[in-house]
mmCIF file of C-alpha atoms in Angstrom:
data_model
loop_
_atom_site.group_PDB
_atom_site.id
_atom_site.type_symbol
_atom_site.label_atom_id
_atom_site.label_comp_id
_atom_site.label_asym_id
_atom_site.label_seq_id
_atom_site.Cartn_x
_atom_site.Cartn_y
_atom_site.Cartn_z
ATOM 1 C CA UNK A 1 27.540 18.309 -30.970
ATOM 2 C CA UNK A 2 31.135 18.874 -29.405
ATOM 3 C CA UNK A 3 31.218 19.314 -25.312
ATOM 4 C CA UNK A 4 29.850 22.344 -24.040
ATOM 5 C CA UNK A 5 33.197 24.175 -22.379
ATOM 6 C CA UNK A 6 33.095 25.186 -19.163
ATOM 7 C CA UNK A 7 33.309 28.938 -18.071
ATOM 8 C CA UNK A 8 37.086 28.656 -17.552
ATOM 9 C CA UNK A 9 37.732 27.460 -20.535
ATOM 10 C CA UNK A 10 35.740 29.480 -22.552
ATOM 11 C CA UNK A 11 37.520 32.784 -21.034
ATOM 12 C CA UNK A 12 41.221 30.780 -21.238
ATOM 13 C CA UNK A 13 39.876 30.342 -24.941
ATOM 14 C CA UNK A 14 39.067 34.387 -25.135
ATOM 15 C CA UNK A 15 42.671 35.098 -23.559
ATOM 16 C CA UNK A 16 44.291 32.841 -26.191
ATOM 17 C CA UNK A 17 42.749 34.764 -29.297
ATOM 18 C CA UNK A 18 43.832 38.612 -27.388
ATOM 19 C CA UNK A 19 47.313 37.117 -27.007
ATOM 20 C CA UNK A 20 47.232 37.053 -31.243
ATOM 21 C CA UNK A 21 46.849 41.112 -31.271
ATOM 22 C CA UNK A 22 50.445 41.650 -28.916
ATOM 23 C CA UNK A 23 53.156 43.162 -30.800
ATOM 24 C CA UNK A 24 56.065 41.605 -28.515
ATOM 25 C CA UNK A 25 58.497 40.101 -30.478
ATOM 26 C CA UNK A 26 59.274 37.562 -27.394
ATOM 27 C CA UNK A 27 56.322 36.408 -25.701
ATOM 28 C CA UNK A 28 52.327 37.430 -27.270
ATOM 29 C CA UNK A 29 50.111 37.512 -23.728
ATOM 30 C CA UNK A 30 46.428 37.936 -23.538
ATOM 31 C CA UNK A 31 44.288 38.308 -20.341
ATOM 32 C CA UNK A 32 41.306 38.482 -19.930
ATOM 33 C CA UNK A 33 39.253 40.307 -16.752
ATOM 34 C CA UNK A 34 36.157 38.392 -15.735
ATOM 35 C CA UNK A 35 33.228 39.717 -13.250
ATOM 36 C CA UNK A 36 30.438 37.909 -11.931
ATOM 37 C CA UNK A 37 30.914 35.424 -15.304
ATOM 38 C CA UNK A 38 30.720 38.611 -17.508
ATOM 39 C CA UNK A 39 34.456 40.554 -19.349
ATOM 40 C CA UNK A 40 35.044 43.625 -18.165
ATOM 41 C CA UNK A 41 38.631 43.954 -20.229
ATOM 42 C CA UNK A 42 40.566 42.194 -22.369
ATOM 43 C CA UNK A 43 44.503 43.289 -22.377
ATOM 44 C CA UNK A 44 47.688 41.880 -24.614
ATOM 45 C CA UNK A 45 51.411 42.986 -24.058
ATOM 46 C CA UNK A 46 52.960 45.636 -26.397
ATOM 47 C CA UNK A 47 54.195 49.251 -26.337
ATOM 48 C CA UNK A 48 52.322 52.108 -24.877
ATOM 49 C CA UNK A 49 50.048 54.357 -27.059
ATOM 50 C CA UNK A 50 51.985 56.241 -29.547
ATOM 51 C CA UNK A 51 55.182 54.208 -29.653
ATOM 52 C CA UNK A 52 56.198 52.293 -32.544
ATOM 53 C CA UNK A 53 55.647 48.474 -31.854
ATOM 54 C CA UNK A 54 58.948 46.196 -31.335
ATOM 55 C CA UNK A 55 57.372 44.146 -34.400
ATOM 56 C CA UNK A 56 58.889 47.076 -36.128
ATOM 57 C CA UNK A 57 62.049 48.284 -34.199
ATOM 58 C CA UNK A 58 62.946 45.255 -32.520
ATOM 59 C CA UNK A 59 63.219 44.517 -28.967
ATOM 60 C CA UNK A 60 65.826 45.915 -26.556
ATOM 61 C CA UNK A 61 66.170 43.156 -23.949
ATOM 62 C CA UNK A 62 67.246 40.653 -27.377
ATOM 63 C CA UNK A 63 69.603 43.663 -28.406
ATOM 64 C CA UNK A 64 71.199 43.609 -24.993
ATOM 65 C CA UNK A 65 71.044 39.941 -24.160
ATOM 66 C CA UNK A 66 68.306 40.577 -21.099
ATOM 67 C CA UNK A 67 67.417 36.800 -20.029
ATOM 68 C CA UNK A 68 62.969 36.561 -19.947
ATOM 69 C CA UNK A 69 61.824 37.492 -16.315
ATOM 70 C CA UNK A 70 64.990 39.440 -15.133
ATOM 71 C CA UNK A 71 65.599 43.397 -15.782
ATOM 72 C CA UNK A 72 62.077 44.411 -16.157
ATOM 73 C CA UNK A 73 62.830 47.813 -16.346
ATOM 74 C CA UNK A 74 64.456 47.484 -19.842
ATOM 75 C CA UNK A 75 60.790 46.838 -21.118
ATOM 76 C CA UNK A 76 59.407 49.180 -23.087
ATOM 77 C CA UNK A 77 55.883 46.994 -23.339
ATOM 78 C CA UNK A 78 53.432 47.250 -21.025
ATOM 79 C CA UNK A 79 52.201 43.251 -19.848
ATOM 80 C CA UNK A 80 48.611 42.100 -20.810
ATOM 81 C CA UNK A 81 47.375 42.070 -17.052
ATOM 82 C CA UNK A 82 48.676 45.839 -16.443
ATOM 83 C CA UNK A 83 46.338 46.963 -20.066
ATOM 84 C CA UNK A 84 43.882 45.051 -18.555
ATOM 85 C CA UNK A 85 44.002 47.021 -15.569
ATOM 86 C CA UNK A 86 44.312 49.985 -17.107
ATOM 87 C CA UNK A 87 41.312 50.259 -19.263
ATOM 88 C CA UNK A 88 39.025 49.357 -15.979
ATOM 89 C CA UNK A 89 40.753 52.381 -14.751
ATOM 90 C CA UNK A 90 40.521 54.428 -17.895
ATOM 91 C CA UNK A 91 36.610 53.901 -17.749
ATOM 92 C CA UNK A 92 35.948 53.675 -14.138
ATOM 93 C CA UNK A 93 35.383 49.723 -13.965
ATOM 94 C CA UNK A 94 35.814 48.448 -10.662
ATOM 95 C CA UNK A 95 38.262 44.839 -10.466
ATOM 96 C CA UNK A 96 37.589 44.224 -7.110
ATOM 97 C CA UNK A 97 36.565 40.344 -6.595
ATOM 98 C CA UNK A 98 37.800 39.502 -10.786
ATOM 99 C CA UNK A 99 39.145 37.279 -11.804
ATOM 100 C CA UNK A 100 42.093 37.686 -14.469
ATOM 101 C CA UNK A 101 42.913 34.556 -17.206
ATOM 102 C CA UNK A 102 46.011 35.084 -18.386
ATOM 103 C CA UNK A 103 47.647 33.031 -20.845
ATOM 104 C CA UNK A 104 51.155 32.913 -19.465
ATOM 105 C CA UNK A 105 51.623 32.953 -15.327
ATOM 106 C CA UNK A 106 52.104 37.154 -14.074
ATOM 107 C CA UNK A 107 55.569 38.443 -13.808
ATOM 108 C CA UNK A 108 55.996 40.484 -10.134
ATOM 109 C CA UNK A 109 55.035 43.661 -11.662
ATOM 110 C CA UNK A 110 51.845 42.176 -12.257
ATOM 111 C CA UNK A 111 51.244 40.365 -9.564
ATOM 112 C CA UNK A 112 51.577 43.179 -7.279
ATOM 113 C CA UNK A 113 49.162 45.393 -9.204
ATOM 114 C CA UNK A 114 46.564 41.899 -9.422
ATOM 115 C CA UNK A 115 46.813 42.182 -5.491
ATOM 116 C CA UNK A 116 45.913 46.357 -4.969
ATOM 117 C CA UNK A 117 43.433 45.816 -7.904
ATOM 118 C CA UNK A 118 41.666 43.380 -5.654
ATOM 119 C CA UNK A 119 41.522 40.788 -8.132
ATOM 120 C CA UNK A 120 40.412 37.662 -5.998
ATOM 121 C CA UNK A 121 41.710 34.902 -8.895
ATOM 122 C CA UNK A 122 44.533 33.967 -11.339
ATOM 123 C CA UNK A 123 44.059 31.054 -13.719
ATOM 124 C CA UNK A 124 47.215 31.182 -16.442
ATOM 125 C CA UNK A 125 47.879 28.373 -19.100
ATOM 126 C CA UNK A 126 52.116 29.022 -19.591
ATOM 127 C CA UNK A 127 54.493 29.633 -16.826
ATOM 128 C CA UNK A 128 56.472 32.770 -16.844
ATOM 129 C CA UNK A 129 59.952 32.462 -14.766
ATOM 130 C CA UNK A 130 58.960 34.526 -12.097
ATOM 131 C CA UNK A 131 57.832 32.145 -9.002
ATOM 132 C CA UNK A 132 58.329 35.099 -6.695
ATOM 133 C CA UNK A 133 55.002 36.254 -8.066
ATOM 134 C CA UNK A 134 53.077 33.366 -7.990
ATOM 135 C CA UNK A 135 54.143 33.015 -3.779
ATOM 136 C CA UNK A 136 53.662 36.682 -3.318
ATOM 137 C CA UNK A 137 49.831 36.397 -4.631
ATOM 138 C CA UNK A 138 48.881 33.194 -2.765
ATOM 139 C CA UNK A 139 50.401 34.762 0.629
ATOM 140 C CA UNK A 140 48.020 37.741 -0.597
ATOM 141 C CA UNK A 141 45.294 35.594 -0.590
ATOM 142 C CA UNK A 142 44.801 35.748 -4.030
ATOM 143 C CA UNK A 143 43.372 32.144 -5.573
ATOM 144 C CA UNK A 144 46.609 31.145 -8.260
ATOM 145 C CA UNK A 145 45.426 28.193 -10.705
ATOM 146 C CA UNK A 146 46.714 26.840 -13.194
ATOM 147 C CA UNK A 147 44.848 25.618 -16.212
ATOM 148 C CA UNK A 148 46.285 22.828 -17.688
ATOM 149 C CA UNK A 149 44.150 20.587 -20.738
ATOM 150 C CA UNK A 150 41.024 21.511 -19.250
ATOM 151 C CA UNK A 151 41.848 20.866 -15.892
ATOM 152 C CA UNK A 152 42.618 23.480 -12.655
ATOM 153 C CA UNK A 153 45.185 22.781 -11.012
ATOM 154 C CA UNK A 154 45.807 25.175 -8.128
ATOM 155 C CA UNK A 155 48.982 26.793 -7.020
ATOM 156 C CA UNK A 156 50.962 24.776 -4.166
ATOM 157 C CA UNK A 157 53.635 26.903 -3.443
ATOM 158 C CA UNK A 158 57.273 26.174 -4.489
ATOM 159 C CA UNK A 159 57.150 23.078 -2.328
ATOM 160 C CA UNK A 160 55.205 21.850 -4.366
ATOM 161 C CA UNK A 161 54.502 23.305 -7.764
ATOM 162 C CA UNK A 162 50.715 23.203 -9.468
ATOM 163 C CA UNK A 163 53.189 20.887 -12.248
ATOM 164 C CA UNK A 164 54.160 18.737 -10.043
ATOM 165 C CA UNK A 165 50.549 17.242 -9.183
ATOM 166 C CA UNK A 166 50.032 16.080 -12.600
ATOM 167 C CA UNK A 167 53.000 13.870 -12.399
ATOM 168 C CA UNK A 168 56.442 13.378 -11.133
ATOM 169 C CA UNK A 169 58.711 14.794 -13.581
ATOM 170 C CA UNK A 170 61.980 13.903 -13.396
ATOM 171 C CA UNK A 171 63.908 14.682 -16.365
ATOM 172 C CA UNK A 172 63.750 16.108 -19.753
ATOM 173 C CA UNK A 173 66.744 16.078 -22.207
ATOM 174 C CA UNK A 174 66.455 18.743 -24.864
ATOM 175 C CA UNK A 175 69.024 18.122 -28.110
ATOM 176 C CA UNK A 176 69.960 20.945 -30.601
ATOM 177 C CA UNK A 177 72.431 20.692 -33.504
ATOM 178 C CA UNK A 178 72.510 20.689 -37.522
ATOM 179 C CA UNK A 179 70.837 18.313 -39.530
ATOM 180 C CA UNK A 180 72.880 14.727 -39.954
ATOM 181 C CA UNK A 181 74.621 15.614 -35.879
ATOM 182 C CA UNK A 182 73.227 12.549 -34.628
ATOM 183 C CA UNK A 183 70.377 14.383 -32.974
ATOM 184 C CA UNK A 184 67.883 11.470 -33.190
ATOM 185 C CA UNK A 185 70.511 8.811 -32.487
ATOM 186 C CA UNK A 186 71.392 10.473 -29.170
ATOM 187 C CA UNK A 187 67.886 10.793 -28.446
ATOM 188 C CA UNK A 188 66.885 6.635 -29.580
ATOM 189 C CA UNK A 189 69.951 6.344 -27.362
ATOM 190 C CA UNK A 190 68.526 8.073 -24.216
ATOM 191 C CA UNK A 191 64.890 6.562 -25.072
ATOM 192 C CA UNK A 192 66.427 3.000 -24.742
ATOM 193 C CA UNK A 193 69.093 3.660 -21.455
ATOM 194 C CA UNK A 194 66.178 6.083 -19.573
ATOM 195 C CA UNK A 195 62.680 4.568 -21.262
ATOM 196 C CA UNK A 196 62.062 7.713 -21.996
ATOM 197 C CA UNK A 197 59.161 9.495 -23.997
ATOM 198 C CA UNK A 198 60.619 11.088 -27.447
ATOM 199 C CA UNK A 199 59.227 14.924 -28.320
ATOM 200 C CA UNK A 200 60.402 16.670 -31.707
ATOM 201 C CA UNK A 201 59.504 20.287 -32.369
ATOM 202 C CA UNK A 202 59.890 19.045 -36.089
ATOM 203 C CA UNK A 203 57.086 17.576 -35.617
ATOM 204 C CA UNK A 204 55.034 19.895 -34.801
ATOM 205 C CA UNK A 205 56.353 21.089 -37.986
ATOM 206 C CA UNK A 206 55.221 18.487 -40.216
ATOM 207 C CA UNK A 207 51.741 17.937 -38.327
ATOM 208 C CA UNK A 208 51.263 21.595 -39.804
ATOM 209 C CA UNK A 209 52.398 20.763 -43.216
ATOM 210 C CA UNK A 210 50.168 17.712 -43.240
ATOM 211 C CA UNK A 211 47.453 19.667 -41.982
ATOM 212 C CA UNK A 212 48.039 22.466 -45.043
ATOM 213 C CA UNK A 213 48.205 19.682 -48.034
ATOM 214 C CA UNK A 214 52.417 20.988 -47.850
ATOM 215 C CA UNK A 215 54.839 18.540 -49.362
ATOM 216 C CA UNK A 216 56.851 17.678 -46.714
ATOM 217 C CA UNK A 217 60.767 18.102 -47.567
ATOM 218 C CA UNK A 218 63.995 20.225 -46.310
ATOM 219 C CA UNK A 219 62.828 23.690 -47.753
ATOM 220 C CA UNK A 220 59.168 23.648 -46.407
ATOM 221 C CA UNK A 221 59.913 22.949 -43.122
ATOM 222 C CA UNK A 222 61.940 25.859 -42.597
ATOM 223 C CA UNK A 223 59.786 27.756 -44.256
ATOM 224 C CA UNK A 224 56.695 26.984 -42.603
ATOM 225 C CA UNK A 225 57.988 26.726 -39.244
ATOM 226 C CA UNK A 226 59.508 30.274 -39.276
ATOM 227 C CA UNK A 227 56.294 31.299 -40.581
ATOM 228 C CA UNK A 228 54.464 29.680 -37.177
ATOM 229 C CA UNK A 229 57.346 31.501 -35.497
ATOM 230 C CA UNK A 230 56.351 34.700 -37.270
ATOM 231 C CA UNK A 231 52.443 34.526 -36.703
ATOM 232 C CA UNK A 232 52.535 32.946 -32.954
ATOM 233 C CA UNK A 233 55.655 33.921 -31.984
ATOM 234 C CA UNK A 234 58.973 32.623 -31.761
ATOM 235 C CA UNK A 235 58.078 30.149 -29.143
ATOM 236 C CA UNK A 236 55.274 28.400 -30.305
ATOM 237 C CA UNK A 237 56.586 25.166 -31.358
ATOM 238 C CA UNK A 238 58.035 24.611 -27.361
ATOM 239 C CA UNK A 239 55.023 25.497 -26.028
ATOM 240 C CA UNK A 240 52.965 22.867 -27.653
ATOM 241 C CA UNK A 241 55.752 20.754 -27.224
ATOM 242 C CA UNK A 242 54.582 20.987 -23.658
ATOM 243 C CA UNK A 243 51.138 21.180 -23.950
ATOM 244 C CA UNK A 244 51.646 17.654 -24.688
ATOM 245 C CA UNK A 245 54.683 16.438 -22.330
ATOM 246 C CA UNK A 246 52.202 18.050 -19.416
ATOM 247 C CA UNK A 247 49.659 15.265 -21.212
ATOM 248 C CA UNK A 248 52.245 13.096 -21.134
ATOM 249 C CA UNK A 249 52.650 10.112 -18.532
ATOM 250 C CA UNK A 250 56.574 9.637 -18.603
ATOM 251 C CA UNK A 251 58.996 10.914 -15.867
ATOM 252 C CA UNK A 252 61.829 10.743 -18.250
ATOM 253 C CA UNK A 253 61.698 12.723 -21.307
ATOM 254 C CA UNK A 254 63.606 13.597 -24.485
ATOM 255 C CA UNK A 255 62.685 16.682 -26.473
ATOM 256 C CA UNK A 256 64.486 16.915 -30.436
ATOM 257 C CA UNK A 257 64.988 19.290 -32.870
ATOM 258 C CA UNK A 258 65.368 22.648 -30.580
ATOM 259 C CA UNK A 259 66.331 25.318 -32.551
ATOM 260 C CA UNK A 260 66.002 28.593 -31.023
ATOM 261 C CA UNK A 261 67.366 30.413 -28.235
ATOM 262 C CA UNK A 262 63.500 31.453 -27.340
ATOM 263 C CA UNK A 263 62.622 27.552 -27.584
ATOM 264 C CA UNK A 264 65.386 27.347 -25.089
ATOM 265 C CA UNK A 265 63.775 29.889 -22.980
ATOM 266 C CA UNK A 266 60.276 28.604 -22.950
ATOM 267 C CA UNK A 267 61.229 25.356 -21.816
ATOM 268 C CA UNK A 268 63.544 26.312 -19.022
ATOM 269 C CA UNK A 269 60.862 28.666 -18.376
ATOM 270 C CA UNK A 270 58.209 26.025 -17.984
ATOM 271 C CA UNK A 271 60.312 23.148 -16.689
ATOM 272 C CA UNK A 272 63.164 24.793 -14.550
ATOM 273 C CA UNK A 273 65.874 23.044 -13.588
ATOM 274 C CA UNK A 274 64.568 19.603 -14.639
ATOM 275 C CA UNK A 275 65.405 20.978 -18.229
ATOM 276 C CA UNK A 276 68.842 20.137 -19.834
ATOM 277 C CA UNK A 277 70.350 21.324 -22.826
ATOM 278 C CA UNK A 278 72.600 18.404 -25.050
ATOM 279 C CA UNK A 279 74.480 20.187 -28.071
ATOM 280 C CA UNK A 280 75.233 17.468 -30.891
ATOM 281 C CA UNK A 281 77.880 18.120 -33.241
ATOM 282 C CA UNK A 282 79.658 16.657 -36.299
ATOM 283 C CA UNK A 283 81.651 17.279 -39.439
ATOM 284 C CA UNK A 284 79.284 18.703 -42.481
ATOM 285 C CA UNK A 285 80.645 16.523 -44.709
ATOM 286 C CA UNK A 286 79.844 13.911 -42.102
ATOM 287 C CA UNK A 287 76.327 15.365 -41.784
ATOM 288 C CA UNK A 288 75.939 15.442 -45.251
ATOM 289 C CA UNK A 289 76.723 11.523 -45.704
ATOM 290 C CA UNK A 290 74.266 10.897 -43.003
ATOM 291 C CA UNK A 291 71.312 12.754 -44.676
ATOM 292 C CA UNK A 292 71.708 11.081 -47.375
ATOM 293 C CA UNK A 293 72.236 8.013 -46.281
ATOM 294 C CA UNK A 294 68.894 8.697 -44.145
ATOM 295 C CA UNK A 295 66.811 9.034 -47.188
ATOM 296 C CA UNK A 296 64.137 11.047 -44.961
ATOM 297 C CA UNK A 297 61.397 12.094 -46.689
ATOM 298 C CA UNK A 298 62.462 15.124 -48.618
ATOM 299 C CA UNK A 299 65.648 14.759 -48.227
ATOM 300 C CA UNK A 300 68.724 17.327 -49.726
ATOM 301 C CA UNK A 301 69.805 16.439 -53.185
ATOM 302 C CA UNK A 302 73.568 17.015 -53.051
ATOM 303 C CA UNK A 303 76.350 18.483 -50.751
ATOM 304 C CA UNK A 304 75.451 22.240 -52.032
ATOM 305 C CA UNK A 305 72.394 22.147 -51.393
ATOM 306 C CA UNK A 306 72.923 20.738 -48.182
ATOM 307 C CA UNK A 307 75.504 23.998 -46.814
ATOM 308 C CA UNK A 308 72.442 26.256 -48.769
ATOM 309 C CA UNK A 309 70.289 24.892 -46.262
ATOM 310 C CA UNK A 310 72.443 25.120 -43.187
ATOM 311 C CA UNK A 311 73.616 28.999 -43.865
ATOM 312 C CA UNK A 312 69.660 29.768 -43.630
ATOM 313 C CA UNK A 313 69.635 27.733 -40.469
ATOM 314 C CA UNK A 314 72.651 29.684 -39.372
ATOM 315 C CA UNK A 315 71.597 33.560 -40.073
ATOM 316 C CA UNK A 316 67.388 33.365 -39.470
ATOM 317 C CA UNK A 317 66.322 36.074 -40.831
ATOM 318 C CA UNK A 318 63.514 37.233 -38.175
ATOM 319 C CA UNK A 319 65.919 37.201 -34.871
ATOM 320 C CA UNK A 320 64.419 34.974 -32.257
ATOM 321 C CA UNK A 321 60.879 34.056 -35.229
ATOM 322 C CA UNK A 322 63.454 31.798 -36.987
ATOM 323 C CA UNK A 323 66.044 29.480 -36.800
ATOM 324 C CA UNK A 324 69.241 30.324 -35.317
ATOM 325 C CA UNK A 325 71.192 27.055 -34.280
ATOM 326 C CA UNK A 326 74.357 28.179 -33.726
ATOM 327 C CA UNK A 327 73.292 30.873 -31.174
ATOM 328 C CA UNK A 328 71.061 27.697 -29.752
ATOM 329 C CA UNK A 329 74.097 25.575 -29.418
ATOM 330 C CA UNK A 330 75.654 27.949 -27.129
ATOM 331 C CA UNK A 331 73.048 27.677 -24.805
ATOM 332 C CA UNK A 332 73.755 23.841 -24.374
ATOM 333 C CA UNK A 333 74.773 22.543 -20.994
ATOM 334 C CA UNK A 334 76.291 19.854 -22.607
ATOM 335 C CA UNK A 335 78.275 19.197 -26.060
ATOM 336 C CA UNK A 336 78.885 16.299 -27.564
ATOM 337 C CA UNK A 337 81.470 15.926 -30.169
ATOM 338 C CA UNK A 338 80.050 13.341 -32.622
ATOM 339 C CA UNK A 339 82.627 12.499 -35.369
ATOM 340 C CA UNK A 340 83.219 8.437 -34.605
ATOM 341 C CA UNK A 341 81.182 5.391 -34.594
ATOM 342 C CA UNK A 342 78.125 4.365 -33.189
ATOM 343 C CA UNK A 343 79.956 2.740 -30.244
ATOM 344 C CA UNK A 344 81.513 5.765 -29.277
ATOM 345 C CA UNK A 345 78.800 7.663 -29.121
ATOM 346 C CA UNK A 346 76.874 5.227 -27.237
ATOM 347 C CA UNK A 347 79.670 5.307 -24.482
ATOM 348 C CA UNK A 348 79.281 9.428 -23.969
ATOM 349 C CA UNK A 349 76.124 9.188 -23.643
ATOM 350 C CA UNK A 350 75.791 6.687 -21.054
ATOM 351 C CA UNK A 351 78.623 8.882 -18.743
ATOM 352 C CA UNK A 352 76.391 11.563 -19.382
ATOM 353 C CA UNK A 353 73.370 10.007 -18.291
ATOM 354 C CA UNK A 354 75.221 8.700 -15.397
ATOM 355 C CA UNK A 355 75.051 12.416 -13.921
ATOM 356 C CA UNK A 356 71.129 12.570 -13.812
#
């Protein structure tokens, strides 16, 4: 008989399966509103009643470039703690002394309606970049936690972030670029120089297709991981990327295989300014003669195939729910320019790594 899960983490559970019913095409939220151990609301993030969903028009913050957690007013959605909120209100339900599990941290909105609502408690899995919130409810006197593999961690302040008493983190390289860039190199590279812990979102891709009985080559993994994309939304494969680098023991880390300006976002989002962005490029033909000299496990079968593939990298097809990696690439604090040898490369690196 499996563990018997505590109270928090049967209601972080509940918030988890409401965050699958949000139509926002950036971010799927669920909270849940708890009273004396019993729900009182559940709430997800979408449009207001009436209002076609973004799922179907698309979002305006992507259309206008609107970074996550700035410009709130260019929402049209309403947040999963304000629903919440709002359908205690709609059927007189008093909130005073609830506690709200949410599964990504409130923006400032939120947080100031949590605090007039009288909510006494916030216990959130993600971190949304807004730690003006998460100050403003602990000065309120509002208990902030973080729930983190089964564990509460609670709120320190900015001095000291609920992250931070895990582990010290010190670094974590992200690396985006085509297939055959020299992606993995770089990042064997920085795993040798830094002894640091290696992270591919790939992976995450083929732990799925294992999971599914899915043969595991080029054109499945695209497919399937825009189709997580699709169903969990276009961040899912960074955040259980770190789910597991917050399970993780290493200071120095190395994440592969980013592909997507909103797996960009997420992990800025949840590791601030300890996150940095290395761009690897090449040649195709180059990347071509790599791949196949890789041999990976289904591998391309000749150069045409091999530019097929990369224009479906290049254009997605479901804006942020697939693969974009040349709108990724621009996001890159850092581009390296890998046409030479081995040697070469090896030398960047190292002047890069100098700088951390």
């Amino acid at each position: 008989m499996e563990k018997r899960p505590s109270f928090d983490e049967y209601f972080m559970k509940i918030a988890k399966l409401v965050s699958t019913r949000s139509t926002c095409t950036r971010r799927q939220v669920g909270a849940v509103l708890v009273r004396d151990k019993r729900i009182i609301a559940t709430g997800y993030n979408g449009n207001p009643r009436g209002l076609p969903h973004c799922t179907e028009i698309g979002c305006l913050r992507d259309k206008l470039g609107v970074p996550s957690g700035t410009r709130s007013e260019l929402c049209t959605g309403v947040h999963a703690e304000q629903n919440a909120i709002i359908q205690c209100a709609l059927h007189g339900v008093s909130t005073e002394g609830a506690t709200i599990y949410v599964t990504d941290s409130p923006c400032i909105l939120c947080g100031k309606m949590i605090i007039n609502a009288g909510i006494r408690r916030v216990v959130y899995g993600g971190e949304y970049p807004d730690e003006e919130s998460l100050k403003m409810m602990k000065q309120a006197g509002v208990k902030v936690e973080k729930y983190v593999d089964g564990k509460i961690i609670e709120y320190a302040g900015p001095a000291k972030s609920a992250w931070f008493e895990i582990k010290e983190l010190k670094k974590v390289i992200g690396l985006t670029g085509f297939n055959g860039s020299g992606k993995t190199t770089v990042a064997k590279i920085i795993q040798e120089k830094k002894k640091a812990k290696y992270f591919s979102l790939s992976d995450e891709i083929r732990e799925e297709c294992k999971k599914e009985g899915i043969e595991i080559n080029r054109e499945n993994l695209i497919r399937v991981g825009n189709e997580l994309r699709k169903e969990y939304g276009g961040g899912i494969l960074a955040k259980r990327t770190v789910e597991k680098i917050w399970k993780s023991a290493t200071s120095e880390i190395v994440v592969d295989s980013i592909r997507t300006p909103i797996e960009v976002e997420i992990l800025k989002g949840e590791l601030g300014e300890k996150f940095v962005l290395i761009a690897v490029e090449a040649e195709q033909k180059a990347r071509y003669e790599r791949e196949k000299k890789r041999g990976r496990e289904g591998g391309v079968k000749n150069f045409e195939e091999f530019k097929k593939h990369e224009e479906e990298e290049s254009k997605g097809g479901m804006g942020e729910k697939a693969q974009a990696i040349p709108d990724t690439i621009e996001l890159a604090d850092i581009v390296i320019k890998n046409n030479g040898s081995l040697e070469e490369l090896n030398k960047k690196i190292g002047k890069i790594l100098e700088k951390f």
